[in-house]
């Protein structure tokens, strides 16, 4: 298992180092990109509901959940995205495959749990082209790449069998590169503006989880998380160049650096509350509400027009069903079936239109025979944005897969 973990860590770090683009979304043009992290594949398959502790799976949304782990757990996940773009006049398609997260967690004692991991948190990956017109004589090509990555260390403490508290300590880092190329038909030289921002800074997330037995079999679950507003440091630079356009290449003819002040970016305050009801290891239905105050992913530079930010909100509903988790026969009796839905006001306002995101989700947890490990499959089918006010509507399908390796470590042998 250790060899598998080291191999996965090496692969993940190499992908992050090469600044993978985890989104093709047009709306990643704004701020520091689209927030691509929405929890583990297990929770995403339930619309994002993460209100309960699980003894073998890592809950990446509430750090208090680490107190409920009974096994050492290692998890890695990836997503394939297909998006169809639609305006009032044109349609287009794009796709991406990206690594979602890598996480490792361990029950230190009966009261303490700990976890560590790495994930891309936001992603920039747009490509937009506009054609010359009577009012605008230039063709323009906009592109962006990069994003914000997050390393986290989590600690959780069980006050009692029913109540646990946890904290994520997070270090954020990454680089975003955006480019605008303007050309005039028939003219061989164009103008390119290249902007770079290196981001870094610390954030924190705290969580509480409480559960109690209701009747002989059922349980009531509640969950709270809070992330205070903090700020990230941005080291900014900008370059203006004339570019020679040929049939096969674009060659920089001359380039000048423009002085751009470094800045700080406010990360928004976030509060979530969730509740669920069900029978442990058999079924659960839950809901969760997330509130973001004055969505703080403001633009890195102040010269982008027709965009504003407001408070964001997300409502999730979902659950799971396991026919019989300890069945000796009938593999599909041990499969976890998950389903959910979510609706989100992202907090991004473009051309006076709120950008909303809604999706239905489902997935399966496939146990690996003879172990506590499993493979989790998830699917999100959703819609973001609108075709009104000259904007773009995105219809997307995300297919996710995660491998969760779970086992007991540091068990003292009774016999040699």
XYZ file of C-alpha atoms in Angstrom:
416
model
C 0.000 0.000 0.000
C 2.863 2.392 0.812
C 4.315 1.880 -2.683
C 0.938 2.736 -4.214
C 0.720 5.889 -2.122
C 4.217 7.046 -3.105
C 3.498 6.394 -6.781
C 0.203 8.330 -6.609
C 1.845 11.246 -4.779
C 4.585 11.479 -7.410
C 2.065 11.421 -10.260
C -0.154 14.011 -8.590
C 2.712 16.397 -7.860
C 3.944 16.171 -11.462
C 0.465 17.042 -12.775
C 0.140 20.019 -10.419
C 3.625 21.189 -11.373
C 2.561 21.240 -15.032
C -0.467 23.417 -14.139
C -3.211 21.162 -15.446
C -6.356 22.887 -16.699
C -9.269 21.368 -14.799
C -12.001 23.379 -16.533
C -12.918 24.579 -20.030
C -15.488 27.008 -18.581
C -15.830 30.445 -20.148
C -16.581 31.781 -16.650
C -13.100 30.846 -15.439
C -12.135 34.104 -17.198
C -13.167 35.983 -14.059
C -11.354 36.287 -10.751
C -9.017 33.382 -10.042
C -11.031 30.880 -12.017
C -13.822 28.399 -11.433
C -13.938 26.690 -8.039
C -13.469 23.097 -9.180
C -13.203 21.425 -5.780
C -16.629 20.180 -4.617
C -15.657 17.423 -2.201
C -14.837 13.748 -2.575
C -16.377 11.657 -5.358
C -18.556 9.962 -2.731
C -20.020 13.262 -1.519
C -20.253 14.848 -4.979
C -22.368 11.877 -6.095
C -24.898 12.907 -3.418
C -25.146 16.507 -4.623
C -22.325 17.566 -2.292
C -23.997 16.393 0.932
C -21.307 15.641 3.549
C -23.201 15.639 6.846
C -22.076 12.318 8.327
C -18.874 10.605 9.443
C -17.714 7.496 7.639
C -15.365 4.992 9.247
C -13.470 4.252 5.992
C -13.997 7.178 3.568
C -12.348 10.590 3.785
C -14.777 13.508 4.021
C -12.851 16.463 2.552
C -15.512 19.069 3.343
C -15.722 18.830 7.127
C -12.463 18.220 9.048
C -14.407 16.989 12.092
C -15.078 13.780 10.150
C -11.493 12.571 10.662
C -12.434 11.761 14.246
C -14.781 9.035 12.994
C -12.197 7.097 10.960
C -11.524 3.516 12.052
C -9.073 2.653 9.278
C -6.099 4.328 7.678
C -7.373 5.651 4.356
C -5.726 6.831 1.154
C -7.775 8.299 -1.688
C -7.052 9.721 -5.142
C -9.589 10.893 -7.729
C -9.858 12.151 -11.307
C -12.621 13.676 -13.454
C -13.355 13.762 -17.169
C -15.388 16.804 -18.209
C -17.379 17.366 -21.397
C -18.970 20.806 -21.860
C -21.247 22.152 -24.596
C -21.305 25.937 -24.994
C -24.358 27.712 -26.357
C -25.129 31.346 -27.209
C -27.993 32.841 -29.167
C -26.056 32.255 -32.388
C -23.378 29.533 -32.012
C -22.596 26.202 -30.312
C -19.252 24.637 -29.419
C -17.785 21.824 -27.320
C -14.711 21.247 -25.168
C -13.416 18.739 -22.658
C -10.802 18.203 -19.954
C -9.448 15.372 -17.821
C -7.909 16.338 -14.485
C -6.792 15.008 -11.110
C -9.185 16.144 -8.352
C -7.399 15.405 -5.090
C -5.016 13.186 -3.206
C -5.634 12.626 0.500
C -4.335 10.460 3.336
C -5.955 10.111 6.763
C -5.269 8.074 9.864
C -6.984 7.461 13.233
C -4.195 8.444 15.655
C -6.069 7.363 18.809
C -9.678 6.660 19.708
C -10.194 10.409 20.164
C -7.805 11.905 17.596
C -7.773 11.696 13.807
C -5.501 13.429 11.293
C -5.307 13.936 7.551
C -3.133 15.518 4.890
C -3.690 16.124 1.204
C -3.303 18.158 -1.957
C -5.931 19.376 -4.411
C -6.483 21.878 -7.224
C -8.995 24.352 -5.727
C -9.708 26.710 -8.633
C -8.919 26.350 -12.322
C -8.566 28.662 -15.323
C -8.853 27.090 -18.761
C -10.802 29.251 -21.206
C -10.232 30.015 -24.891
C -12.412 32.706 -26.495
C -12.231 34.297 -29.929
C -14.142 37.289 -31.295
C -14.197 38.445 -34.921
C -13.705 41.912 -36.366
C -16.816 44.027 -36.995
C -17.735 47.512 -38.182
C -17.479 48.871 -34.614
C -14.427 46.767 -33.659
C -11.881 46.331 -36.471
C -9.719 43.767 -34.615
C -9.959 40.027 -34.145
C -9.312 39.109 -30.515
C -8.236 35.833 -28.951
C -8.470 35.404 -25.177
C -6.907 32.469 -23.322
C -6.113 31.562 -19.733
C -4.503 28.719 -17.808
C -3.417 27.780 -14.304
C -5.272 28.028 -11.031
C -5.024 27.845 -7.265
C -3.808 24.674 -5.541
C -4.214 23.780 -1.886
C -2.183 21.698 0.564
C -4.025 20.916 3.786
C -3.332 19.358 7.178
C -6.314 18.344 9.311
C -6.793 17.464 12.971
C -9.978 16.213 14.621
C -10.916 15.465 18.231
C -13.863 13.439 19.546
C -15.373 15.077 22.617
C -17.699 12.107 22.930
C -19.077 9.259 20.863
C -21.528 11.714 19.272
C -19.619 15.018 19.016
C -16.393 15.810 17.150
C -14.485 18.970 16.206
C -11.843 19.476 13.526
C -9.717 22.085 11.756
C -8.106 22.246 8.311
C -4.902 24.283 8.061
C -4.510 25.149 4.377
C -1.674 26.616 2.328
C -2.699 27.949 -1.088
C -0.361 28.412 -4.030
C -0.479 28.618 -7.804
C -0.042 30.753 -10.898
C -2.546 32.137 -13.387
C -1.588 33.216 -16.883
C -3.981 35.146 -19.135
C -3.368 36.387 -22.659
C -5.174 38.681 -25.118
C -4.067 38.749 -28.755
C -5.473 41.449 -31.061
C -4.988 41.297 -34.848
C -6.370 43.316 -37.764
C -7.265 41.397 -40.947
C -4.592 41.902 -43.615
C -2.007 43.199 -41.116
C 0.817 40.780 -40.274
C 1.667 42.259 -36.864
C -0.627 41.893 -33.882
C -0.559 43.016 -30.246
C -0.460 40.653 -27.278
C -1.049 41.445 -23.623
C 0.203 38.778 -21.210
C -0.664 38.913 -17.484
C 0.832 36.666 -14.806
C -0.148 36.304 -11.161
C 1.598 34.090 -8.602
C -0.730 33.422 -5.650
C 0.130 32.317 -2.115
C -1.352 32.450 1.376
C -2.950 30.566 4.253
C -6.604 29.779 4.938
C -8.394 27.742 7.594
C -11.612 25.731 7.838
C -13.195 24.500 11.092
C -15.984 21.992 11.519
C -18.349 20.337 13.989
C -20.260 17.076 13.640
C -22.948 15.758 15.938
C -25.031 12.601 15.723
C -27.505 10.874 17.971
C -29.471 7.668 17.860
C -33.184 7.927 17.099
C -35.101 4.763 17.891
C -33.416 1.374 17.637
C -31.709 1.704 14.242
C -31.834 5.252 12.903
C -29.531 8.202 13.483
C -29.800 11.978 13.132
C -26.702 13.732 11.764
C -25.807 17.433 11.838
C -22.778 19.221 10.422
C -21.330 22.755 10.637
C -18.292 24.301 8.977
C -16.901 27.834 9.006
C -14.105 29.399 6.943
C -13.240 32.980 7.955
C -12.355 35.582 5.356
C -8.618 35.760 4.658
C -6.475 37.189 1.888
C -3.910 35.804 -0.547
C -0.824 37.577 -1.815
C -0.600 38.160 -5.580
C 2.720 38.881 -7.287
C 1.575 40.452 -10.547
C 3.356 41.174 -13.815
C 2.209 42.231 -17.269
C 3.899 42.246 -20.690
C 2.886 44.012 -23.939
C 4.313 42.583 -27.154
C 4.019 42.951 -30.897
C 3.581 39.557 -32.496
C 4.384 38.449 -36.030
C 1.499 36.351 -37.376
C 2.258 33.668 -39.951
C 0.296 30.689 -41.227
C 1.953 28.268 -38.789
C 3.140 30.302 -35.803
C 3.022 33.466 -33.726
C 6.460 34.941 -33.059
C 7.143 37.726 -30.555
C 8.730 40.653 -32.402
C 9.299 42.923 -29.387
C 8.096 42.870 -25.785
C 7.873 45.434 -22.975
C 7.082 44.862 -19.318
C 4.444 47.135 -17.823
C 4.634 48.018 -14.148
C 1.697 46.441 -12.287
C 1.401 46.669 -8.526
C 1.316 43.521 -6.445
C -1.954 43.074 -4.602
C -3.936 41.039 -2.108
C -7.032 39.011 -2.966
C -9.800 38.597 -0.419
C -11.025 35.040 0.001
C -14.689 34.910 1.010
C -16.107 33.909 4.352
C -18.031 30.627 4.070
C -20.543 28.923 6.360
C -22.270 25.582 5.834
C -24.968 23.770 7.774
C -26.286 20.311 7.028
C -28.524 17.632 8.497
C -29.284 14.037 7.621
C -31.320 11.082 8.802
C -30.879 7.375 8.186
C -29.670 3.977 9.266
C -25.909 3.587 9.500
C -24.363 1.520 6.652
C -27.825 1.059 5.116
C -29.420 4.331 3.958
C -29.304 8.094 4.462
C -30.965 11.218 3.118
C -29.527 14.639 3.876
C -29.417 18.279 2.885
C -26.813 21.014 3.180
C -26.808 24.793 2.770
C -23.618 26.768 2.063
C -23.475 30.573 2.316
C -20.583 32.645 0.971
C -20.376 36.298 1.981
C -19.637 38.718 -0.857
C -17.950 36.164 -3.091
C -14.418 37.417 -2.728
C -12.859 36.010 -5.890
C -12.508 39.534 -7.222
C -10.650 40.253 -10.437
C -6.884 40.286 -10.199
C -6.830 43.578 -12.083
C -9.454 46.325 -11.888
C -9.856 46.971 -15.637
C -12.359 44.177 -16.411
C -15.787 45.643 -17.092
C -19.395 44.431 -16.665
C -18.653 42.070 -13.767
C -19.573 42.231 -10.102
C -19.677 39.913 -7.085
C -22.419 39.260 -4.553
C -23.175 36.780 -1.777
C -23.255 33.181 -2.982
C -25.458 30.307 -1.819
C -25.707 26.582 -2.525
C -28.393 24.050 -1.598
C -27.626 20.320 -1.823
C -29.880 17.310 -1.385
C -28.827 13.684 -1.592
C -28.267 10.343 0.016
C -27.144 6.748 -0.340
C -28.522 3.211 -0.103
C -26.704 -0.088 0.611
C -28.945 -3.160 0.325
C -26.857 -5.230 2.795
C -23.287 -4.105 3.476
C -22.184 -7.425 5.069
C -23.891 -9.814 2.641
C -21.887 -13.000 2.051
C -23.384 -13.541 -1.388
C -24.683 -11.214 -4.074
C -22.024 -8.602 -4.902
C -24.564 -5.913 -5.741
C -26.026 -6.165 -2.237
C -22.780 -4.595 -0.973
C -22.648 -1.815 -3.581
C -23.365 1.738 -2.348
C -25.901 3.558 -4.568
C -25.761 7.359 -4.367
C -27.970 10.114 -5.836
C -28.393 13.858 -5.326
C -28.952 17.337 -6.746
C -27.622 20.820 -6.113
C -28.481 24.414 -6.979
C -25.949 27.213 -6.614
C -25.862 30.974 -7.011
C -22.149 31.325 -7.637
C -21.927 34.975 -6.586
C -20.601 35.982 -10.019
C -22.665 38.653 -11.836
C -21.888 39.346 -15.512
C -23.809 41.919 -17.560
C -26.181 42.244 -14.570
C -27.052 38.521 -14.762
C -26.500 36.121 -11.852
C -24.476 33.109 -12.953
C -26.250 30.039 -11.562
C -25.083 26.440 -11.525
C -27.399 23.443 -11.097
C -26.835 19.705 -11.453
C -28.200 16.246 -10.776
C -25.735 13.628 -9.545
C -25.476 9.902 -9.017
C -22.787 7.304 -8.393
C -21.750 3.918 -7.087
C -19.339 2.625 -4.473
C -17.882 -0.692 -5.659
C -16.249 -2.754 -2.881
C -13.048 -4.645 -3.681
C -13.449 -8.272 -2.722
C -11.735 -9.353 0.488
C -10.766 -5.814 1.573
C -12.244 -2.642 3.067
C -11.155 -0.724 -0.049
C -13.412 0.359 -2.908
C -13.706 2.164 -6.212
C -16.172 5.049 -6.372
C -17.788 6.232 -9.607
C -19.731 9.484 -9.872
C -21.554 11.503 -12.515
C -22.714 15.148 -12.568
C -25.009 16.433 -15.301
C -25.497 20.165 -15.020
C -26.033 23.583 -16.498
C -24.213 26.851 -15.769
C -24.956 30.371 -16.979
C -27.515 31.714 -19.438
C -27.800 32.785 -23.069
C -29.461 36.079 -22.036
C -27.600 39.416 -22.141
C -25.098 38.094 -24.678
C -23.747 35.444 -22.283
C -22.877 31.766 -22.667
C -24.760 28.789 -21.280
C -22.688 25.716 -20.454
C -24.156 22.215 -20.310
C -21.652 19.828 -18.789
C -21.156 16.207 -17.815
C -18.501 15.245 -15.273
C -17.528 11.585 -14.911
C -15.412 11.008 -11.783
C -13.583 8.010 -10.363
C -11.776 7.577 -7.062
C -9.774 4.798 -5.487
C -10.100 4.492 -1.713
C -7.550 2.180 -0.086
C -8.461 1.392 3.511
C -6.704 -0.868 6.014
C -5.599 -1.153 9.624
C -2.065 0.079 10.222
C 0.207 -0.200 13.270
C -1.586 -3.277 14.649
C 0.606 -5.168 17.119
C 0.858 -8.831 16.243
C -0.101 -11.357 18.892
C 1.932 -14.102 17.193
C 5.122 -14.039 15.138
